[in-house]
Coordinates of C-alpha atoms in Angstrom, one line a residue:
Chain A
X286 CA 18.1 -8.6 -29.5
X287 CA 21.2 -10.6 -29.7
X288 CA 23.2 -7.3 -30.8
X289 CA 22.3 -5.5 -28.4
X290 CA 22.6 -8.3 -25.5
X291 CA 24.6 -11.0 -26.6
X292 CA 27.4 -8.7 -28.0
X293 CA 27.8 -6.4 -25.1
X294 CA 28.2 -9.8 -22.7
X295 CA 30.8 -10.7 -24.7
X296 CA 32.3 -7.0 -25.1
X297 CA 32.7 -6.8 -21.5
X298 CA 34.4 -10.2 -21.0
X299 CA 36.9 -8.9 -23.9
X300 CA 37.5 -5.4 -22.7
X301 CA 38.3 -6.4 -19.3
X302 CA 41.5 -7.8 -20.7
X303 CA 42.6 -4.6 -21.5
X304 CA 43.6 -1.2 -20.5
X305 CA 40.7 0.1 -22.1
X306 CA 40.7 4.1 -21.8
X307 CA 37.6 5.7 -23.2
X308 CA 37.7 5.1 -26.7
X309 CA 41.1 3.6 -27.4
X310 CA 41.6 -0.5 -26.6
X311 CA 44.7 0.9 -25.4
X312 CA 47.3 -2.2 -25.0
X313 CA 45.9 -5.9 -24.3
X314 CA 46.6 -6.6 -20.1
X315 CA 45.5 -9.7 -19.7
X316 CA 44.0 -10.4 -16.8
X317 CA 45.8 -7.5 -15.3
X318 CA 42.9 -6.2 -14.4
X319 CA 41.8 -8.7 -12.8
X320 CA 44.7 -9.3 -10.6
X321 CA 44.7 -5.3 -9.8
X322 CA 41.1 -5.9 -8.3
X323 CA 42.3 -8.8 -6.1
X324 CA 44.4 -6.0 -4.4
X325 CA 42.1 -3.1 -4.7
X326 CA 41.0 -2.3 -1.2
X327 CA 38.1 -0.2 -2.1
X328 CA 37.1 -2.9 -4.5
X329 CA 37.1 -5.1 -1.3
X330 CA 35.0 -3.1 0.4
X331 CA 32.5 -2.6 -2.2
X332 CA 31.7 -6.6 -2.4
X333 CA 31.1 -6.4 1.3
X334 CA 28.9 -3.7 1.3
X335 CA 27.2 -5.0 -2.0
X336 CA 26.7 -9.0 0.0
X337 CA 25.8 -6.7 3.4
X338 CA 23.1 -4.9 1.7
X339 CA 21.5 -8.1 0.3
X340 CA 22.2 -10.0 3.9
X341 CA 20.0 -7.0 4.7
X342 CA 17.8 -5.8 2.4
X343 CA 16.7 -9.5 1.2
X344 CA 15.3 -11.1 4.1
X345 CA 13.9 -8.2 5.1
X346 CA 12.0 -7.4 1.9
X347 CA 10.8 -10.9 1.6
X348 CA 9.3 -11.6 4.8
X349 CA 7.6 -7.7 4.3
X350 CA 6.3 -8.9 1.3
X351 CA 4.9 -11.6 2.5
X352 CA 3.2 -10.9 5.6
X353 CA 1.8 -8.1 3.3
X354 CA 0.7 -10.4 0.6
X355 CA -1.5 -12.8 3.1
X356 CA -2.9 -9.1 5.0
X357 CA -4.4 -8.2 1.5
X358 CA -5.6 -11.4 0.6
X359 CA -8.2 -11.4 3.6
X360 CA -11.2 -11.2 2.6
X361 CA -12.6 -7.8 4.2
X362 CA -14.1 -4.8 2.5
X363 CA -12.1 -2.3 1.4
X364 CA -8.8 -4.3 1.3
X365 CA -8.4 -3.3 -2.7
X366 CA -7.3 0.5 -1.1
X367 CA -4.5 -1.0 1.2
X368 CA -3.4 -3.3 -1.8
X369 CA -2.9 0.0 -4.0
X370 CA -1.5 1.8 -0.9
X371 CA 1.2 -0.7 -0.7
X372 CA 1.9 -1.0 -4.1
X373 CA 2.1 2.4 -5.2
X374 CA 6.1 2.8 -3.7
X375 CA 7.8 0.4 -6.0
X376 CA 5.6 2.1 -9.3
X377 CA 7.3 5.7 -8.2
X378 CA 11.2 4.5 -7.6
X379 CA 13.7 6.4 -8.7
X380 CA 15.1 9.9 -7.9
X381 CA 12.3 12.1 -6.6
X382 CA 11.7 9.4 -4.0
X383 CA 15.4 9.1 -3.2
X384 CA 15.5 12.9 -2.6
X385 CA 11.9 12.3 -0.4
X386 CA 13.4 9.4 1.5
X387 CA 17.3 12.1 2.0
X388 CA 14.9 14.5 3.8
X389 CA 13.3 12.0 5.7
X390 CA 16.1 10.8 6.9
X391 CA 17.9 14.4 7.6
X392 CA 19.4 14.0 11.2
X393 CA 18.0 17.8 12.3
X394 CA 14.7 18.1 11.0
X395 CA 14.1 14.7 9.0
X396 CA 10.8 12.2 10.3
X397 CA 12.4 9.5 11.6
X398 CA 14.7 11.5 14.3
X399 CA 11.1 13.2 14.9
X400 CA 9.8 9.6 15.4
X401 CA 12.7 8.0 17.7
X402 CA 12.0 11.6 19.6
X403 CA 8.3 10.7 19.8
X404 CA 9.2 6.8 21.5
X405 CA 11.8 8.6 23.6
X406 CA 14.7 7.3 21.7
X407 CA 17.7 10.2 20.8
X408 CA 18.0 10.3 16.9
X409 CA 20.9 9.3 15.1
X410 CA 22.5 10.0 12.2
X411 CA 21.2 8.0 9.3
X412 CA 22.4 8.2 5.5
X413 CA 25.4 10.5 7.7
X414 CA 26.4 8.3 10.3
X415 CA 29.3 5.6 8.7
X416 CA 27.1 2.6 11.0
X417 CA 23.9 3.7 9.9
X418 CA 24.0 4.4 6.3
X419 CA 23.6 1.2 4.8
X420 CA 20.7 0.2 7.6
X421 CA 18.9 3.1 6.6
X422 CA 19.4 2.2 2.8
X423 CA 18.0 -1.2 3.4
X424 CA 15.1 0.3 5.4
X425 CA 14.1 1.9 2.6
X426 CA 14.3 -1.0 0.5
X427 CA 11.5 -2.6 2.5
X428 CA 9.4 0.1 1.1
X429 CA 9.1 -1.0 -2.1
X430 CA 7.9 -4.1 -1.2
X431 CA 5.1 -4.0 -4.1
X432 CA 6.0 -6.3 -6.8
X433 CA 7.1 -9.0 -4.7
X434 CA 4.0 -8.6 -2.9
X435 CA 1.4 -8.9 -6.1
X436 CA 3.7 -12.1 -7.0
X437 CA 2.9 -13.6 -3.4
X438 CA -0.5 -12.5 -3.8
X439 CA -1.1 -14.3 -7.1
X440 CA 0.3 -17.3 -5.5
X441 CA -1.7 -17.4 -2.5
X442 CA -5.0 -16.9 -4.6
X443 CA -3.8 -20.0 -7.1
X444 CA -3.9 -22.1 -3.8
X445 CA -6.6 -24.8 -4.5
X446 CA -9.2 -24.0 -1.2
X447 CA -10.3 -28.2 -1.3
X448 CA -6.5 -28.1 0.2
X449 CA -7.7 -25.6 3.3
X450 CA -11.1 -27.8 3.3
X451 CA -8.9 -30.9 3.9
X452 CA -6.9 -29.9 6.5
X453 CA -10.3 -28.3 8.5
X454 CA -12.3 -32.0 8.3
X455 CA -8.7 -32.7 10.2
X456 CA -9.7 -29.9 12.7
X457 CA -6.2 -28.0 11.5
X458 CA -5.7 -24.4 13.6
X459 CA -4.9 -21.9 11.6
X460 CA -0.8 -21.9 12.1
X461 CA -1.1 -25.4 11.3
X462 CA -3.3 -24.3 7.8
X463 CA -0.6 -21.7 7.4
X464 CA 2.7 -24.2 8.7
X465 CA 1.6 -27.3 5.8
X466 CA -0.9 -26.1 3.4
X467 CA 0.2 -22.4 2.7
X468 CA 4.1 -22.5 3.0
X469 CA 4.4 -25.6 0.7
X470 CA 2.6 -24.4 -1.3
X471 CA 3.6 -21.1 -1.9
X472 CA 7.3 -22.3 -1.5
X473 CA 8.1 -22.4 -5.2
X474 CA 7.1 -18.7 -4.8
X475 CA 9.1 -17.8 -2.0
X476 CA 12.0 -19.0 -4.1
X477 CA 11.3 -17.6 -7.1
X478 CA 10.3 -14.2 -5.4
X479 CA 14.2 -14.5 -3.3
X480 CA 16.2 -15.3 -6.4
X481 CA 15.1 -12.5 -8.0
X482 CA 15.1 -10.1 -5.2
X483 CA 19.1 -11.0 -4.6
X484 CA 19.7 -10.6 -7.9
X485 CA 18.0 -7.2 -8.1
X486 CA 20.0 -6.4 -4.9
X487 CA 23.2 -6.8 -6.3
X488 CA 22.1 -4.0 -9.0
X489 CA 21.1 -1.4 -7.0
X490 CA 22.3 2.0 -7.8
X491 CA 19.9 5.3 -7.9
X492 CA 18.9 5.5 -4.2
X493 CA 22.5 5.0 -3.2
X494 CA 24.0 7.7 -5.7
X495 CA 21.3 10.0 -4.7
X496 CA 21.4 10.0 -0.9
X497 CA 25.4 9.4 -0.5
X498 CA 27.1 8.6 -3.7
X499 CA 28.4 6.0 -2.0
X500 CA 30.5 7.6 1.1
X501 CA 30.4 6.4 4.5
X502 CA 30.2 3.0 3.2
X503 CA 27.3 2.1 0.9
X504 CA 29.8 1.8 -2.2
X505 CA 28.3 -1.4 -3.8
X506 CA 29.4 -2.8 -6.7
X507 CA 27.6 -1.3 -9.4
X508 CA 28.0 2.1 -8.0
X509 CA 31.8 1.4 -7.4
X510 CA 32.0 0.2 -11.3
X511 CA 30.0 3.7 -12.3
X512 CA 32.5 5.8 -11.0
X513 CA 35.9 4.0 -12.1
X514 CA 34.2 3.6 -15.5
X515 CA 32.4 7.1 -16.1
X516 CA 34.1 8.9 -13.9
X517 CA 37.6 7.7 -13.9
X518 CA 37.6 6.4 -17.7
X519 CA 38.9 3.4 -16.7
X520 CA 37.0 1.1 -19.1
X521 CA 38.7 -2.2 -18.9
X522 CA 39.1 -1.8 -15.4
X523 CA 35.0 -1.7 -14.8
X524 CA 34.2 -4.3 -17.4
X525 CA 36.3 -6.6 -15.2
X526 CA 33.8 -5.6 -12.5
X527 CA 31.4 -5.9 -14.4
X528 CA 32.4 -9.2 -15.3
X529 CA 32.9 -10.5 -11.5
X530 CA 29.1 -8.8 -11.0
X531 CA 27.9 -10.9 -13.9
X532 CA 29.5 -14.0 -12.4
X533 CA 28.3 -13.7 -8.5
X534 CA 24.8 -13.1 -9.7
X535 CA 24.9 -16.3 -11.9
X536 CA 26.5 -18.2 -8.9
X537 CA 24.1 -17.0 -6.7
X538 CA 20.7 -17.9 -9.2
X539 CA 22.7 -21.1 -9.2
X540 CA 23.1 -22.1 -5.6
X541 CA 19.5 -21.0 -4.9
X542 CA 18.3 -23.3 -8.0
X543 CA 20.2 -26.2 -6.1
X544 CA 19.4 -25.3 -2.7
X545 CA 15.5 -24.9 -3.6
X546 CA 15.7 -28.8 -3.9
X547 CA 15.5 -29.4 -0.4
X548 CA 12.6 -26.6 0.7
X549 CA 10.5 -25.9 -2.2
X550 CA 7.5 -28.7 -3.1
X551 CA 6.8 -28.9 -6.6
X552 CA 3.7 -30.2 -7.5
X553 CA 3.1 -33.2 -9.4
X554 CA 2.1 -32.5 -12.8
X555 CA 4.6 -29.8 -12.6
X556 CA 4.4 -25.9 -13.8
X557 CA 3.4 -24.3 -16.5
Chain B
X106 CA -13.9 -14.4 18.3
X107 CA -15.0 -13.5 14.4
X108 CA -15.1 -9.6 15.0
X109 CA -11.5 -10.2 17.3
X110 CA -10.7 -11.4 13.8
X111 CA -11.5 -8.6 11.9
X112 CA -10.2 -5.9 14.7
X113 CA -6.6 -7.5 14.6
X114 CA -7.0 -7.9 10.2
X115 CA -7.9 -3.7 10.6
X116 CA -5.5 -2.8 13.1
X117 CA -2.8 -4.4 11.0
X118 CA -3.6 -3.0 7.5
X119 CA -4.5 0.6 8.9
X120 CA -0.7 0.5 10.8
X121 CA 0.6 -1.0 7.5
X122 CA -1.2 1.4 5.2
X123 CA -0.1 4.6 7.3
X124 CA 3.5 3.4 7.6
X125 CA 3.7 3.2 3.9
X126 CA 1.4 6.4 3.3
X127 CA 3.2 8.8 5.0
X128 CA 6.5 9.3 3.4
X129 CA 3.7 10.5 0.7
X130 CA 1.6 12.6 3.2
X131 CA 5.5 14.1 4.3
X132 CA 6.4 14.7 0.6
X133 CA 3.1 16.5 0.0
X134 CA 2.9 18.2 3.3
X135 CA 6.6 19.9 2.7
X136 CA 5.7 20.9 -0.7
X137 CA 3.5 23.3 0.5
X138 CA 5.6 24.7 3.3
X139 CA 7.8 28.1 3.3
X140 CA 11.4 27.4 4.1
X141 CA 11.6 28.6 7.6
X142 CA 8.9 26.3 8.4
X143 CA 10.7 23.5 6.5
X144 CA 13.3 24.0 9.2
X145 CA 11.0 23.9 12.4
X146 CA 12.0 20.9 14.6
X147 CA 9.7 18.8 15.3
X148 CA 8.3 19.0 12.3
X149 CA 4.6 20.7 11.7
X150 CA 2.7 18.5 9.5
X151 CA -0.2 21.1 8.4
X152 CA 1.6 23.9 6.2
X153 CA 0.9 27.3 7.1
X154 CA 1.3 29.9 5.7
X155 CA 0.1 27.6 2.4
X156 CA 3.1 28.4 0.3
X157 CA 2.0 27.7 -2.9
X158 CA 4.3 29.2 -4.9
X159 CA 6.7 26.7 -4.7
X160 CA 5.3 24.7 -7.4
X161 CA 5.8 27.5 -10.2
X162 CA 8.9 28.5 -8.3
X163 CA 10.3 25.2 -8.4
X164 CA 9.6 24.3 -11.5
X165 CA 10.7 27.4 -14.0
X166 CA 13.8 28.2 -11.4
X167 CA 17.6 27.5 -11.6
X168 CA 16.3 25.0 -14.4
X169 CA 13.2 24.7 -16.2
X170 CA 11.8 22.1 -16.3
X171 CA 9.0 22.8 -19.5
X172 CA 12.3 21.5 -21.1
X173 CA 13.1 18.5 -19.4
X174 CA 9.2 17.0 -19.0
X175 CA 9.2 17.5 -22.9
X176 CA 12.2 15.6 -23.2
X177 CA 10.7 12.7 -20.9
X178 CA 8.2 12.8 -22.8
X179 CA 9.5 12.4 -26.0
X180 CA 11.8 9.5 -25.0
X181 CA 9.4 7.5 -22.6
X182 CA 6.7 8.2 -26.0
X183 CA 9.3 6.8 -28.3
X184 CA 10.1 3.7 -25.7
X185 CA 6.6 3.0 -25.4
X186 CA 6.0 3.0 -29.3
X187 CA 9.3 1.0 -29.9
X188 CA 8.6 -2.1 -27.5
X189 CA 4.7 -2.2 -28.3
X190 CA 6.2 -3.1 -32.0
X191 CA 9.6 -4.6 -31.2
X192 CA 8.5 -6.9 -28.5
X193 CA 4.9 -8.0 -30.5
X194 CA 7.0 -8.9 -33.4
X195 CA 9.9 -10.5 -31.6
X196 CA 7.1 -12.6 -29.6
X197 CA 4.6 -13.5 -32.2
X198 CA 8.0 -15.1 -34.0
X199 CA 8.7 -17.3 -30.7
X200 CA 5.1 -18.4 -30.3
X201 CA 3.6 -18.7 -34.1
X202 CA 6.7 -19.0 -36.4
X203 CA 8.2 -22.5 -36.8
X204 CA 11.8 -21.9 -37.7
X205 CA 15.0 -24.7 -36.7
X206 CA 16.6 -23.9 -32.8
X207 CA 13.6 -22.1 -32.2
X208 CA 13.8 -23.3 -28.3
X209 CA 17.1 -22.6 -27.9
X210 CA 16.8 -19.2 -29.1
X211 CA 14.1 -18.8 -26.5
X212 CA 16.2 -19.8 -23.9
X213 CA 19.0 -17.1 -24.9
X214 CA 16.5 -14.5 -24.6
X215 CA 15.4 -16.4 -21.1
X216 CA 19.2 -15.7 -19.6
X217 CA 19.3 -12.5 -20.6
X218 CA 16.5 -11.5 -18.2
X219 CA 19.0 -12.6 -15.9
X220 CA 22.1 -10.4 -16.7
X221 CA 22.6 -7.1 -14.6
X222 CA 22.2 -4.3 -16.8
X223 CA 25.7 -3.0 -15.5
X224 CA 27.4 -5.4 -17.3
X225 CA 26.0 -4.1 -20.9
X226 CA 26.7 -0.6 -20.1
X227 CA 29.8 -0.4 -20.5
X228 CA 30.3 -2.0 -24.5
X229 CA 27.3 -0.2 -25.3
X230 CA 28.6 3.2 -23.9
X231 CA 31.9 2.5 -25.7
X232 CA 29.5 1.6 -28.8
X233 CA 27.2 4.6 -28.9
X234 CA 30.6 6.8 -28.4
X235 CA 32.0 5.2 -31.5
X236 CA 28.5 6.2 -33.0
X237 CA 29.1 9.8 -32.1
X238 CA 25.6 9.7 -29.7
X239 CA 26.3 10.9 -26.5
X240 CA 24.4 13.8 -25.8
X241 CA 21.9 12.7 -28.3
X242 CA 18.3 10.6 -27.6
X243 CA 19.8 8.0 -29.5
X244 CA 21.4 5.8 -27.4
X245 CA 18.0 5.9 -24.7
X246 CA 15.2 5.1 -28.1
X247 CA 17.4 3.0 -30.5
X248 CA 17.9 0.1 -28.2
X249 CA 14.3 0.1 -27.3
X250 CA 13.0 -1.1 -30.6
X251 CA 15.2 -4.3 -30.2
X252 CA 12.8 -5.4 -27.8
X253 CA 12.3 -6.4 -24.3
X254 CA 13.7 -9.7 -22.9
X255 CA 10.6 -9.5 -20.2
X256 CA 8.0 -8.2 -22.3
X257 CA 9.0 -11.0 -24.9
X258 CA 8.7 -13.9 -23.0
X259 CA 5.6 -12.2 -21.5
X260 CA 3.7 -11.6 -24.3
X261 CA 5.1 -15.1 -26.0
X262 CA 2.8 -16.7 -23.0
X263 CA 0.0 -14.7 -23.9
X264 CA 0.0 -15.7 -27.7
X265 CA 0.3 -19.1 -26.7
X266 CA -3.0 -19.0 -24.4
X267 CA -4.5 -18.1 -27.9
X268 CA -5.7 -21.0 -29.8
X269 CA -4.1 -22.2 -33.0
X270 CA -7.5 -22.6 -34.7
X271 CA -7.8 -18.7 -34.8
X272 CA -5.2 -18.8 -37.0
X273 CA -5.8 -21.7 -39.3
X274 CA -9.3 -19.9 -39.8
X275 CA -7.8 -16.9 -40.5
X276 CA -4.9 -18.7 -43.2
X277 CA -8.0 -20.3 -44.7
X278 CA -10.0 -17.0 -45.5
X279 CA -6.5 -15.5 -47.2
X280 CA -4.6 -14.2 -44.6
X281 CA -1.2 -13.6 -44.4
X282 CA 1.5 -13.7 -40.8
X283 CA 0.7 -10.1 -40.5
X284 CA -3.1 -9.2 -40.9
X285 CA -3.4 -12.5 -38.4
X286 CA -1.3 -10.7 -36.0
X287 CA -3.4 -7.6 -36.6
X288 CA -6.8 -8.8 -37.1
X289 CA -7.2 -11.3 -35.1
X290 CA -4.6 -11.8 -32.7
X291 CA -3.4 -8.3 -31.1
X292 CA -7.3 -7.8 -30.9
X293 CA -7.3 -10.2 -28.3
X294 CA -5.0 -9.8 -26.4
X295 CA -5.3 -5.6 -24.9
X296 CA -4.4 -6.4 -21.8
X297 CA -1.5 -8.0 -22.4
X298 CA -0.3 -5.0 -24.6
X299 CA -1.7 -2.1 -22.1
X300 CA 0.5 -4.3 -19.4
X301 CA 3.9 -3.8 -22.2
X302 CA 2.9 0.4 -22.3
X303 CA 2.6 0.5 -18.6
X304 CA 5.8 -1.1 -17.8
X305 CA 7.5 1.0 -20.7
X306 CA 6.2 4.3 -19.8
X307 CA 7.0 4.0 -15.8
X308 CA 10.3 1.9 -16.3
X309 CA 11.6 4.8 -18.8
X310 CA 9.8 7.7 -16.7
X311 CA 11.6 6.8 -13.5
X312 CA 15.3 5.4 -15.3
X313 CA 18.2 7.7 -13.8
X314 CA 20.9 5.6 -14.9
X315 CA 20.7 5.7 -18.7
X316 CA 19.9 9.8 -19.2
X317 CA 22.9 10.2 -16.4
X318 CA 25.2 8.8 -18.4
X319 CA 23.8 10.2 -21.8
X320 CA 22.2 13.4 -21.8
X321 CA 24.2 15.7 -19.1
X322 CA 23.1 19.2 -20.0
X323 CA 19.9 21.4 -18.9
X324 CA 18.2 21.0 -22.3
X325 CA 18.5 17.2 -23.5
X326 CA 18.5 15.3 -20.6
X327 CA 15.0 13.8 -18.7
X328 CA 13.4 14.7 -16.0
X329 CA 14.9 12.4 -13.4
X330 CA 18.2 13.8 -14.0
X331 CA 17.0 17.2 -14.2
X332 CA 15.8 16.8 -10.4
X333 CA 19.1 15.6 -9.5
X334 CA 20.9 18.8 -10.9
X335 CA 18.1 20.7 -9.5
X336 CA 19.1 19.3 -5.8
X337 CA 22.9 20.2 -7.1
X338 CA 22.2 24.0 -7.1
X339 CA 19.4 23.8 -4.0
X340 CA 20.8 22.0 -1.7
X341 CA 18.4 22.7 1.7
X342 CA 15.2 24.3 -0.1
X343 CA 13.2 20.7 0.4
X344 CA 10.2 22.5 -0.2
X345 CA 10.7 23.2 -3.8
X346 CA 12.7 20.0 -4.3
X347 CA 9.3 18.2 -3.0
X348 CA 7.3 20.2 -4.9
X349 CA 9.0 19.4 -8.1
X350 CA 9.1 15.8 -7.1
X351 CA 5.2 16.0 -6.5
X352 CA 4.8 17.3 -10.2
X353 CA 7.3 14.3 -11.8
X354 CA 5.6 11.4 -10.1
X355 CA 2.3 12.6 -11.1
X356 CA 1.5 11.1 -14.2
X357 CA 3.2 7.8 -13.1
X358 CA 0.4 8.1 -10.0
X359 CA -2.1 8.9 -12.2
X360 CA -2.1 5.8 -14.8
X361 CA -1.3 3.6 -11.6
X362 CA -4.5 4.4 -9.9
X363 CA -6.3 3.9 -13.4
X364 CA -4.6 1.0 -15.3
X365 CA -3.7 -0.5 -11.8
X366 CA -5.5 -4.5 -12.6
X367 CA -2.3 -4.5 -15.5
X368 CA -0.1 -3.8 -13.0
X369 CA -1.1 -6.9 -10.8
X370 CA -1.9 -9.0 -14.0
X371 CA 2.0 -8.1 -15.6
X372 CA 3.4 -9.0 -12.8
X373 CA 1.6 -12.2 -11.9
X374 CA 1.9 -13.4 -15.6
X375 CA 5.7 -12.6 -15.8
X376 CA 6.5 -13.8 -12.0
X377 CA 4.5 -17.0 -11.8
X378 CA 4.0 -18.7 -15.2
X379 CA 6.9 -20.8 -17.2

């Protein structure tokens, strides 16, 4: 375990001090590399497409998760089916559902320009318009809702109902049930279920290399660090990346740990 | 106001449940459709003629495919083997073995859950080079019998839902770490092990990244990739691209809709406790 984790951490954090080509070390740099991404432009721009997919694709996900979660946990017949119906997307991810979701979204005879035809609305470009690529890669991302949503689930069900039964005797509506029983207690959830989801974010990859190998700009970060690395053979150059990726998400897992203080109740006796 | 109640609960999960069905229905319904009707705008959702020939023609075209589902197999198989051992072993050790920092080892393996798989690739691409394995399995099975940072702690919390006592009774009557961990503890604890299989076999069934930068040529690489180079050579005929796509998720379907409860219990286990 720690061979195969621990010493790659620390390989990247070395090799981004040098101007690693693909097999030789090449000559120590220092943090040139680091300094060269200060000025790379289209480093630049893959950090704000990276932080304006998760702006996107987190809240979105979150909340679609959610209101999913508390639609499956009602208890009418046959809500087992919709549970597997909305799970099912996140089980088949990968490429044969990138190359599904490409079609869909082809501007001549894709589904969705069939749709926005359907509500009266011209159709638009998608993946191939430069303002709507990213949108339509973080609509997609609100497909695959399903693991988030089986976490939400769990914690809905591990609600204690004498909670619900006290706020009723109060004569509680049902926002109010939902506004102080449900959200605080579920709000260790939510956060749990956010940080993960951003972290996730900042790694995605295969849906953007399918549908536009970054172009029209979707290059993220982990895409961005795939080409320089494997395409251009600039090692130390990606580790560096690499390197900054590592650090955001640990800020980031951070921030929300401290933030969380404020927002999410903890019961007494605590976790576990 | 009770049956108001259950219209509006309905109306919502039948909306929900189409919008996330048909992308499925579409992928199906193009599968079976001839090119020329693959290009009709707007679309026609009921193919006809049925062109069923797409599937065979798909699959044994530019590439075949025969080759790349058996090497899916074979490296998803070898995954699945790997972290059933691997990540048994590695967790029985953190939950039953007493040995000094045993915490703080724990938590090491805790962070690295954490840590973006981009930021091993790149040592361990340089490291499998040095090894001579690129365009070999190697560098996609090896790694797996190191164990699974998730599947560790995972299983870790199941072992320690099992009482001590099983144990001590078992020590008693002669037994050593291992027949405990055979006889009497993996017995108990199927679920937790068909939830580590599940995991393996879709998370190694649907990986692009790892065969992409590994295995680049029509006869070692996986499936995934295969589909990708497939799309390379075919760039409009959707039809066959779908039907190919249809084939590949399949299986992954198929032990969803059966195994589904580990799914749900995986995730719930991993997600809320610790």
């Amino acid at each position: 375990m720690v061979l195969f984790w621990g010493v790659p951490i620390i390989a990247s954090f070395v090799i981004s001090f040098f101007d690693w080509k693909l097999l030789s070390p090449g000559e120590f740099a220092g943090v040139e590399n680091y300094t060269k991404l200060g000025t790379d432009r289209r480093f630049k721009a893959a950090l704000w497409q990276t932080i304006y997919y998760t702006l996107g694709s987190v809240p979105l996900n979150v909340l679609v998760a959610l209101a999913a979660a508390i639609l499956v946990n009602q208890k009418v017949r046959g809500v087992t089916l919709f549970r597997t119906l909305f799970y099912l997307p996140s089980v088949t991810a990968g490429v044969a559902i990138s190359i599904l979701w490409y079609w869909m979204f082809n501007p001549d005879f894709g589904l969705f320009n069939w749709f926005l035809g359907l509500i009266g609305v011209p159709g638009i470009g998608w993946i191939w318009d430069r303002n709507w690529a990213m949108p339509s890669i973080i609509l997609m991302s609100a497909w695959s809702i399903g693991a988030n949503m089986v976490i939400f689930l769990a914690g809905l069900q591990g609600i204690p109902e004498h909670l619900y039964d006290a706020v009723d005797v109060d004569g509680a509506t049902r926002y109010q049930r939902f506004r102080h029983v449900t959200l605080p207690m579920l709000s260790p959830v939510i956060f749990f279920v956010s940080v993960i989801t951003v972290v996730q974010s900042f790694q995605i990859f295969t849906n953007i290399y399918v549908m536009t190998r970054g172009e029209r700009g979707t290059m993220v970060l982990a895409l961005y660090l795939f080409f320089k690395g494997f395409e251009d053979l600039k090692m130390g150059y990606a580790s560096a990346i690499a390197v900054i990726l590592f650090v955001i998400t640990g800020v980031i897992a951070l921030l929300q740990f401290r933030l969380s203080g404020a927002w999410v109740y903890y019961e007494e006796e605590g976790g576990q | 106001m009770r049956v108001l109640r259950y219209v509006l609960i309905y109306g919502l999960l039948l909306t929900f449940g189409f919008i996330y069905t048909v992308p499925f229905l579409w992928m199906l319904s193009t599968s079976f459709k001839t090119l020329s009707q693959t290009l009709r705008f707007p679309p026609e959702w009921i193919p006809g003629p049925w062109a069923f020939e797409n599937y065979p023609n798909g699959w044994m075209g530019a590439f075949d495919f025969n080759i790349f589902f058996r090497n899916s197999v074979a490296i998803t198989g070898n995954a699945v083997l790997a972290q059933m051992t691997s990540s048994v072993l590695i967790a029985y050790a953190f939950a039953r073995i007493r040995v000094p920092e045993r915490g703080f080892l724990f938590a090491i393996v805790l962070a690295t859950m954490m840590i973006p798989p981009q930021v091993t690739l790149i040592p361990q691409y340089i490291l499998f080079t040095k090894f001579g394995w690129v365009e070999t399995w190697l560098p996609l099975m090896v790694p797996q019998w190191t164990g699974w940072p998730l599947f560790v702690f995972m299983l870790r919390q199941f072992f320690r839902t099992l009482p001590a006592d099983l144990d001590d009774a078992a020590r008693i009557d002669g037994c050593g770490s291992f027949r405990i961990l055979w006889h009497v503890l993996l017995p108990n604890m199927k679920p937790a092990l068909a939830t580590v299989a599940i995991f393996t076999f879709v998370g190694n069934w649907n990986d692009f990244l790892h065969p992409l930068l590994y295995l680049s040529r029509d006869d070692n690489t996986t499936l995934a990739v295969g589909l990708n180079m497939f799309r390379g050579q075919y760039r409009t005929q959707f039809n066959e691209m779908m039907a190919v796509a249809v084939l590949i998720l399949l299986p992954v379907i198929l032990i969803f809709f059966f195994f589904q409860q580990y799914f749900v219990r995986g995730i719930a286990l991993t997600g809320i406790k610790g």
